[in-house]
Tab-separated table of C-alpha atoms in Angstrom:
chain	number	residue	atom	x	y	z
A	1	MET	CA	0.000	0.000	0.000
A	2	LEU	CA	2.879	2.376	0.818
A	3	ARG	CA	4.323	2.013	-2.680
A	4	PHE	CA	0.903	2.743	-4.242
A	5	PHE	CA	0.648	6.087	-2.489
A	6	GLN	CA	4.270	6.900	-3.304
A	7	ALA	CA	3.683	6.212	-6.973
A	8	CYS	CA	0.543	8.334	-7.017
A	9	LEU	CA	2.589	11.280	-5.754
A	10	LEU	CA	4.927	11.102	-8.733
A	11	VAL	CA	4.437	14.030	-11.125
A	12	VAL	CA	6.780	15.249	-13.831
A	13	VAL	CA	6.862	18.725	-15.340
A	14	CYS	CA	9.178	20.702	-17.590
A	15	THR	CA	9.581	24.475	-17.838
A	16	ASN	CA	11.120	26.614	-20.581
A	17	ALA	CA	13.874	27.583	-18.159
A	18	GLY	CA	14.965	23.973	-17.854
A	19	SER	CA	13.742	20.538	-16.859
A	20	GLU	CA	12.800	19.894	-13.264
A	21	LEU	CA	11.500	16.717	-11.738
A	22	MET	CA	8.893	17.210	-9.041
A	23	ALA	CA	8.354	13.926	-7.284
A	24	SER	CA	7.932	12.287	-3.955
A	25	GLU	CA	11.069	11.181	-2.132
A	26	ALA	CA	10.243	7.554	-2.913
A	27	GLN	CA	13.246	5.587	-4.145
A	28	LEU	CA	12.225	4.067	-7.464
A	29	VAL	CA	12.278	0.452	-8.568
A	30	ILE	CA	12.896	0.425	-12.333
A	31	ALA	CA	12.357	-2.940	-14.009
A	32	HIS	CA	15.284	-3.391	-16.403
A	33	ARG	CA	13.809	-4.901	-19.588
A	34	GLY	CA	10.966	-6.104	-17.374
A	35	SER	CA	11.336	-8.754	-14.717
A	36	SER	CA	14.195	-10.135	-16.774
A	37	GLY	CA	15.711	-12.128	-13.939
A	38	TYR	CA	12.745	-14.491	-14.184
A	39	LEU	CA	11.450	-14.333	-17.759
A	40	PRO	CA	13.103	-13.568	-21.118
A	41	GLU	CA	13.892	-9.863	-21.426
A	42	HIS	CA	11.463	-7.509	-23.154
A	43	THR	CA	8.638	-10.031	-23.352
A	44	LEU	CA	5.117	-8.988	-22.412
A	45	ALA	CA	5.208	-11.729	-19.788
A	46	ALA	CA	8.294	-10.162	-18.184
A	47	LYS	CA	6.602	-6.743	-18.197
A	48	ALA	CA	3.419	-8.064	-16.574
A	49	MET	CA	5.499	-9.827	-13.921
A	50	ALA	CA	7.451	-6.633	-13.203
A	51	HIS	CA	4.203	-4.749	-12.722
A	52	ALA	CA	2.967	-7.395	-10.294
A	53	GLN	CA	6.272	-7.458	-8.414
A	54	GLY	CA	6.094	-3.797	-7.428
A	55	ALA	CA	8.096	-1.939	-10.069
A	56	ASP	CA	7.508	1.817	-10.200
A	57	PHE	CA	8.725	2.043	-13.804
A	58	ILE	CA	9.161	-0.517	-16.583
A	59	GLU	CA	11.856	-0.027	-19.217
A	60	GLN	CA	11.355	-0.296	-22.991
A	61	ASP	CA	14.401	-0.366	-25.297
A	62	LEU	CA	13.269	0.787	-28.734
A	63	VAL	CA	14.558	-0.179	-32.179
A	64	MET	CA	13.021	0.433	-35.629
A	65	THR	CA	12.084	-2.156	-38.248
A	66	ALA	CA	12.403	-1.925	-42.026
A	67	ASP	CA	8.798	-0.716	-42.233
A	68	ASP	CA	9.342	1.987	-39.588
A	69	GLN	CA	7.684	0.200	-36.672
A	70	LEU	CA	9.043	0.582	-33.142
A	71	ILE	CA	9.663	-2.705	-31.396
A	72	VAL	CA	10.677	-3.278	-27.792
A	73	PHE	CA	14.070	-4.906	-28.234
A	74	HIS	CA	17.472	-4.233	-26.720
A	75	ASP	CA	19.893	-4.935	-29.567
A	76	LEU	CA	20.254	-3.587	-33.076
A	77	VAL	CA	20.655	-7.219	-34.162
A	78	LEU	CA	18.289	-10.143	-33.671
A	79	ASP	CA	20.945	-12.810	-33.106
A	80	GLY	CA	21.305	-12.978	-29.322
A	81	VAL	CA	17.714	-13.645	-28.239
A	82	THR	CA	15.829	-14.988	-31.282
A	83	ASN	CA	15.988	-17.894	-33.733
A	84	VAL	CA	16.470	-15.554	-36.704
A	85	SER	CA	19.321	-17.598	-38.198
A	86	GLU	CA	17.009	-20.615	-38.423
A	87	VAL	CA	14.004	-18.771	-39.869
A	88	TYR	CA	15.882	-16.395	-42.191
A	89	PRO	CA	19.312	-17.994	-42.739
A	90	ASP	CA	20.111	-15.907	-45.834
A	91	ARG	CA	19.311	-12.472	-44.391
A	92	ALA	CA	22.528	-11.681	-42.530
A	93	ARG	CA	24.676	-8.717	-43.559
A	94	ASP	CA	28.311	-9.125	-44.577
A	95	ASP	CA	29.326	-9.074	-40.910
A	96	GLY	CA	27.196	-12.163	-40.277
A	97	ARG	CA	24.665	-10.312	-38.126
A	98	PHE	CA	20.897	-10.055	-38.606
A	99	TYR	CA	19.851	-6.425	-38.158
A	100	VAL	CA	16.381	-5.483	-36.922
A	101	VAL	CA	16.248	-2.649	-39.451
A	102	ASP	CA	16.456	-5.153	-42.324
A	103	PHE	CA	13.246	-6.954	-41.324
A	104	THR	CA	9.597	-5.908	-41.359
A	105	LEU	CA	7.457	-6.192	-38.265
A	106	SER	CA	5.510	-9.095	-39.754
A	107	GLU	CA	8.765	-10.957	-40.409
A	108	ILE	CA	10.011	-10.330	-36.874
A	109	ARG	CA	6.732	-11.606	-35.463
A	110	ASN	CA	7.601	-15.004	-36.978
A	111	LEU	CA	10.604	-15.289	-34.662
A	112	GLU	CA	10.708	-16.912	-31.257
A	113	LEU	CA	12.228	-14.915	-28.410
A	114	SER	CA	14.239	-16.635	-25.690
A	115	GLU	CA	16.598	-16.048	-22.806
A	116	ARG	CA	19.871	-14.423	-23.903
A	117	VAL	CA	22.563	-16.879	-25.033
A	118	ARG	CA	26.224	-16.724	-26.007
A	119	THR	CA	28.482	-19.051	-27.959
A	120	VAL	CA	31.043	-21.122	-26.051
A	121	ASN	CA	33.158	-23.663	-27.951
A	122	GLY	CA	30.677	-23.546	-30.802
A	123	GLN	CA	27.693	-24.190	-28.534
A	124	SER	CA	24.934	-21.778	-27.461
A	125	VAL	CA	24.720	-21.491	-23.694
A	126	PRO	CA	22.596	-19.204	-21.494
A	127	VAL	CA	24.306	-16.020	-20.332
A	128	TYR	CA	22.561	-16.496	-16.979
A	129	PRO	CA	22.140	-20.275	-16.436
A	130	GLU	CA	19.817	-19.916	-13.433
A	131	ARG	CA	17.231	-17.886	-15.357
A	132	PHE	CA	14.311	-19.037	-17.509
A	133	PRO	CA	15.514	-22.009	-19.599
A	134	PRO	CA	15.939	-21.313	-23.335
A	135	GLY	CA	13.510	-23.261	-25.497
A	136	ARG	CA	10.758	-23.438	-22.881
A	137	SER	CA	7.369	-21.918	-23.647
A	138	ARG	CA	6.931	-19.448	-26.530
A	139	PHE	CA	7.645	-15.719	-26.537
A	140	ARG	CA	7.385	-13.117	-29.299
A	141	VAL	CA	8.644	-9.612	-30.049
A	142	HIS	CA	6.055	-6.857	-29.565
A	143	THR	CA	5.679	-3.185	-30.457
A	144	PHE	CA	6.096	-0.116	-28.282
A	145	ALA	CA	2.385	0.654	-28.635
A	146	GLU	CA	1.451	-2.857	-27.497
A	147	GLU	CA	3.539	-2.505	-24.361
A	148	ILE	CA	2.123	0.914	-23.522
A	149	GLU	CA	-1.355	-0.578	-23.761
A	150	LEU	CA	-0.365	-3.502	-21.531
A	151	VAL	CA	1.016	-1.224	-18.810
A	152	GLU	CA	-1.953	1.129	-19.046
A	153	GLY	CA	-4.334	-1.831	-18.854
A	154	LEU	CA	-2.579	-3.210	-15.771
A	155	ASN	CA	-2.611	0.221	-14.168
A	156	HIS	CA	-6.372	0.289	-14.651
A	157	SER	CA	-7.086	-3.258	-13.474
A	158	THR	CA	-4.792	-3.095	-10.431
A	159	ASN	CA	-5.479	0.541	-9.520
A	160	ARG	CA	-1.719	1.017	-9.313
A	161	MET	CA	0.153	3.661	-11.334
A	162	VAL	CA	3.328	2.307	-12.944
A	163	GLY	CA	5.328	4.458	-15.353
A	164	ILE	CA	7.165	3.687	-18.570
A	165	TYR	CA	10.877	4.342	-19.131
A	166	PRO	CA	11.618	4.070	-22.886
A	167	GLU	CA	15.155	4.215	-24.266
A	168	ILE	CA	15.966	5.412	-27.771
A	169	LYS	CA	18.590	2.962	-29.024
A	170	ASN	CA	21.484	4.251	-31.111
A	171	PRO	CA	19.885	7.184	-32.973
A	172	ARG	CA	23.029	7.658	-35.094
A	173	PHE	CA	22.765	4.158	-36.505
A	174	HIS	CA	19.095	4.672	-37.289
A	175	ASN	CA	19.840	8.013	-38.914
A	176	GLU	CA	22.403	6.322	-41.161
A	177	GLU	CA	19.651	3.900	-42.155
A	178	GLY	CA	17.380	6.823	-43.055
A	179	LYS	CA	15.214	6.633	-39.938
A	180	ASP	CA	14.517	9.347	-37.371
A	181	ILE	CA	13.871	7.096	-34.404
A	182	SER	CA	13.476	9.962	-31.924
A	183	ALA	CA	10.682	11.554	-33.945
A	184	ALA	CA	9.037	8.137	-34.280
A	185	VAL	CA	9.156	7.582	-30.509
A	186	LEU	CA	7.638	10.983	-29.802
A	187	LYS	CA	4.887	10.287	-32.338
A	188	VAL	CA	3.853	7.100	-30.523
A	189	LEU	CA	4.008	8.855	-27.158
A	190	ALA	CA	1.764	11.599	-28.542
A	191	LEU	CA	-0.795	9.001	-29.621
A	192	TYR	CA	-1.022	7.890	-25.988
A	193	ASN	CA	-0.992	11.448	-24.621
A	194	PHE	CA	2.404	11.395	-22.922
A	195	PRO	CA	3.248	13.252	-20.785
A	196	GLY	CA	-0.248	14.685	-20.370
A	197	SER	CA	-1.850	11.329	-19.541
A	198	GLY	CA	-0.778	11.560	-15.909
A	199	GLN	CA	1.148	8.300	-16.212
A	200	PRO	CA	4.766	8.792	-15.106
A	201	ILE	CA	7.424	8.638	-17.798
A	202	PHE	CA	11.142	9.200	-18.352
A	203	LEU	CA	12.699	9.143	-21.832
A	204	GLN	CA	16.357	8.068	-21.904
A	205	CYS	CA	19.217	7.839	-24.369
A	206	PHE	CA	23.000	7.468	-24.301
A	207	ASP	CA	23.539	10.050	-27.047
A	208	PRO	CA	23.847	13.544	-25.474
A	209	GLU	CA	23.602	15.327	-28.818
A	210	GLU	CA	20.354	13.532	-29.595
A	211	LEU	CA	18.892	14.296	-26.176
A	212	ARG	CA	19.809	17.954	-26.687
A	213	ARG	CA	18.114	17.866	-30.088
A	214	ILE	CA	15.005	16.310	-28.568
A	215	HIS	CA	14.935	18.959	-25.846
A	216	ASP	CA	15.644	21.949	-28.086
A	217	GLU	CA	13.891	20.995	-31.327
A	218	LEU	CA	11.463	18.083	-31.027
A	219	LEU	CA	9.673	18.672	-27.731
A	220	THR	CA	6.981	21.168	-28.631
A	221	GLY	CA	3.392	21.798	-27.663
A	222	ASN	CA	1.896	19.232	-25.300
A	223	GLN	CA	5.140	17.245	-25.237
A	224	ALA	CA	7.207	20.076	-23.805
A	225	GLY	CA	6.897	18.452	-20.383
A	226	LEU	CA	8.565	15.183	-21.315
A	227	PRO	CA	11.420	14.500	-18.824
A	228	LEU	CA	14.701	13.312	-20.329
A	229	VAL	CA	17.409	11.186	-18.711
A	230	GLN	CA	21.027	11.104	-19.884
A	231	LEU	CA	22.420	7.588	-19.803
A	232	ILE	CA	26.135	7.441	-19.021
A	233	GLY	CA	28.325	4.456	-19.799
A	234	GLU	CA	31.791	3.525	-18.644
A	235	GLU	CA	33.367	4.191	-22.043
A	236	PRO	CA	35.896	7.076	-22.302
A	237	GLU	CA	33.531	9.072	-24.526
A	238	PHE	CA	31.286	9.699	-21.518
A	239	ALA	CA	34.066	11.015	-19.264
A	240	PRO	CA	33.330	14.712	-20.026
A	241	LEU	CA	29.827	14.283	-18.624
A	242	LEU	CA	31.111	13.187	-15.210
A	243	SER	CA	32.741	16.469	-14.187
A	244	GLU	CA	30.899	19.264	-12.430
A	245	GLY	CA	30.824	21.193	-15.701
A	246	GLY	CA	29.589	18.169	-17.609
A	247	ILE	CA	26.819	17.568	-15.114
A	248	ALA	CA	25.817	21.232	-15.322
A	249	HIS	CA	25.599	20.864	-19.098
A	250	VAL	CA	23.353	17.791	-18.764
A	251	ALA	CA	21.098	19.699	-16.374
A	252	GLY	CA	20.371	22.080	-19.234
A	253	TYR	CA	18.308	19.451	-21.059
A	254	ALA	CA	17.670	16.529	-18.702
A	255	VAL	CA	16.036	15.878	-15.352
A	256	GLY	CA	18.339	13.021	-14.410
A	257	ILE	CA	21.230	10.740	-15.246
A	258	GLY	CA	21.315	6.983	-15.642
A	259	PRO	CA	24.952	6.045	-15.010
A	260	SER	CA	26.527	2.622	-14.890
A	261	MET	CA	26.666	1.610	-11.242
A	262	GLN	CA	30.433	1.242	-11.690
A	263	LEU	CA	30.728	5.023	-12.062
A	264	LEU	CA	29.414	5.681	-8.560
A	265	ILE	CA	31.843	3.517	-6.603
A	266	ASP	CA	35.622	3.715	-7.027
A	267	PRO	CA	36.862	0.366	-8.425
A	268	SER	CA	39.436	0.104	-5.630
A	269	SER	CA	36.641	-0.188	-3.060
A	270	VAL	CA	36.541	-3.239	-0.830
A	271	ALA	CA	34.122	-4.508	1.777
A	272	ASP	CA	33.681	-1.989	4.621
A	273	GLU	CA	35.748	0.575	2.683
A	274	ILE	CA	33.476	2.015	0.033
A	275	LYS	CA	34.919	4.939	-1.920
A	276	ASP	CA	32.272	7.243	-3.335
A	277	THR	CA	33.240	8.915	-6.630
A	278	GLY	CA	31.079	11.934	-5.781
A	279	LEU	CA	28.955	11.644	-8.946
A	280	VAL	CA	25.693	11.368	-7.009
A	281	ALA	CA	26.487	14.509	-5.021
A	282	ARG	CA	27.422	16.431	-8.182
A	283	ALA	CA	24.223	15.356	-9.908
A	284	HIS	CA	22.048	16.192	-6.915
A	285	GLY	CA	23.794	19.526	-6.622
A	286	ALA	CA	22.700	20.281	-10.190
A	287	GLY	CA	19.129	19.227	-9.455
A	288	LEU	CA	19.380	15.916	-11.302
A	289	LYS	CA	17.974	12.562	-10.230
A	290	VAL	CA	20.304	9.545	-10.308
A	291	HIS	CA	19.085	6.138	-11.560
A	292	PRO	CA	22.094	3.770	-11.928
A	293	TYR	CA	22.056	0.457	-13.826
A	294	THR	CA	22.032	-2.622	-13.638
A	295	PHE	CA	21.437	-4.407	-10.328
A	296	ARG	CA	21.525	-8.196	-10.665
A	297	ARG	CA	21.742	-10.912	-8.048
A	298	ASP	CA	22.967	-13.628	-10.415
A	299	ALA	CA	26.180	-15.459	-9.604
A	300	GLY	CA	29.163	-13.227	-10.322
A	301	GLN	CA	27.074	-10.068	-10.717
A	302	ILE	CA	27.391	-8.674	-7.189
A	303	PRO	CA	30.545	-6.532	-6.790
A	304	ALA	CA	33.195	-7.832	-4.414
A	305	TYR	CA	32.709	-4.869	-2.064
A	306	ALA	CA	29.137	-5.987	-1.249
A	307	ARG	CA	28.384	-8.931	1.016
A	308	ASP	CA	25.178	-9.809	-0.820
A	309	PHE	CA	22.417	-8.232	-2.917
A	310	ASP	CA	20.743	-6.497	0.032
A	311	HIS	CA	24.072	-5.038	1.112
A	312	LEU	CA	24.605	-3.753	-2.430
A	313	LEU	CA	21.216	-2.011	-2.321
A	314	GLU	CA	22.019	-0.605	1.109
A	315	ILE	CA	25.235	0.932	-0.228
A	316	PHE	CA	23.531	2.618	-3.157
A	317	PHE	CA	20.218	3.615	-1.602
A	318	ASP	CA	21.236	4.392	1.981
A	319	ASP	CA	24.886	5.418	1.719
A	320	LEU	CA	25.058	7.058	-1.721
A	321	GLY	CA	21.449	8.235	-1.784
A	322	VAL	CA	20.515	7.289	-5.355
A	323	ASP	CA	16.934	8.030	-6.394
A	324	GLY	CA	16.203	4.669	-7.995
A	325	VAL	CA	17.891	1.701	-9.647
A	326	PHE	CA	17.475	-0.369	-12.785
A	327	THR	CA	17.189	-4.010	-11.793
A	328	ASP	CA	16.479	-7.408	-13.333
A	329	PHE	CA	14.877	-8.399	-10.008
A	330	PRO	CA	12.219	-5.787	-9.192
A	331	ASP	CA	10.666	-7.932	-6.468
A	332	GLN	CA	13.923	-8.016	-4.511
A	333	VAL	CA	14.472	-4.265	-4.786
A	334	ALA	CA	10.825	-3.489	-3.957
A	335	ARG	CA	11.115	-5.617	-0.844
A	336	PHE	CA	14.268	-3.742	0.190
A	337	VAL	CA	12.780	-0.311	-0.440
A	338	GLU	CA	9.680	-1.221	1.534
A	339	GLY	CA	11.917	-2.049	4.481
A	340	GLU	CA	11.215	-5.791	4.560
A	341	LYS	CA	14.851	-6.677	4.951
């Protein structure tokens, strides 16, 4: 019940002077690709489970098809989580990969979606062996619009307000393919009256130039209130965004940052000697929310400086003061946030 009232307090607005997030002090549970620790990522089943497990927001990675449809899919290629090489063996590019942008939506709907796999000694093995077994049940790729309708339907039937957290994937690649993915995303959001619907939303992207373009050029009229989040990876290209000046620049077009969790804790940290990089404080000082990614409790995914998954959450929520986390296990984070340790 506590989380329901916290979610109902969440409101996002944007002013011409700059973006500002007005929200409750609730620490957010953001379902990374859905409840992907239990069901294959970006399936409607994983999204429904995340909603039921107490997520405040559910993430949608967005990629465009050959016929300009937006699908909820993490990669630019279909290889890692579908049987595309079996269904369309002759459709790979010269690099051997099967690109989403080369297939129509109807063709992609013929594919089966499974838990992520990798190749080891010529054999496909699950990336996370303890998760949903590959080859069990049947899952399909779906569109952005279909997921919005699922979340809205669950919000209605459960009387619980859960937001969406779409990510625009690699706008430069799409632009090279002749597709303006950002404009396409905003068009779908407009059809469902975001942000005016009252349903919470953040729109995220790794590309700072594209986010600036969205803020300065594409967000007009009723969409002027759409809150943007700057994703920040560990690659050297993101280093300029980590300084006080870089954070101040981000605050000119975004309401928050979504950094890799590795950027918040110095890599030399050990148990009982956590070294804060100061990024959270710099972001908060600029008025930005901080939503790090990705919190997993799989074997080998908990940093050595944390005793267990709960201790990891304690470090980030209680010690660093982050405003929310992306997690493959929304039930575990919801339980922690609710104080049921």
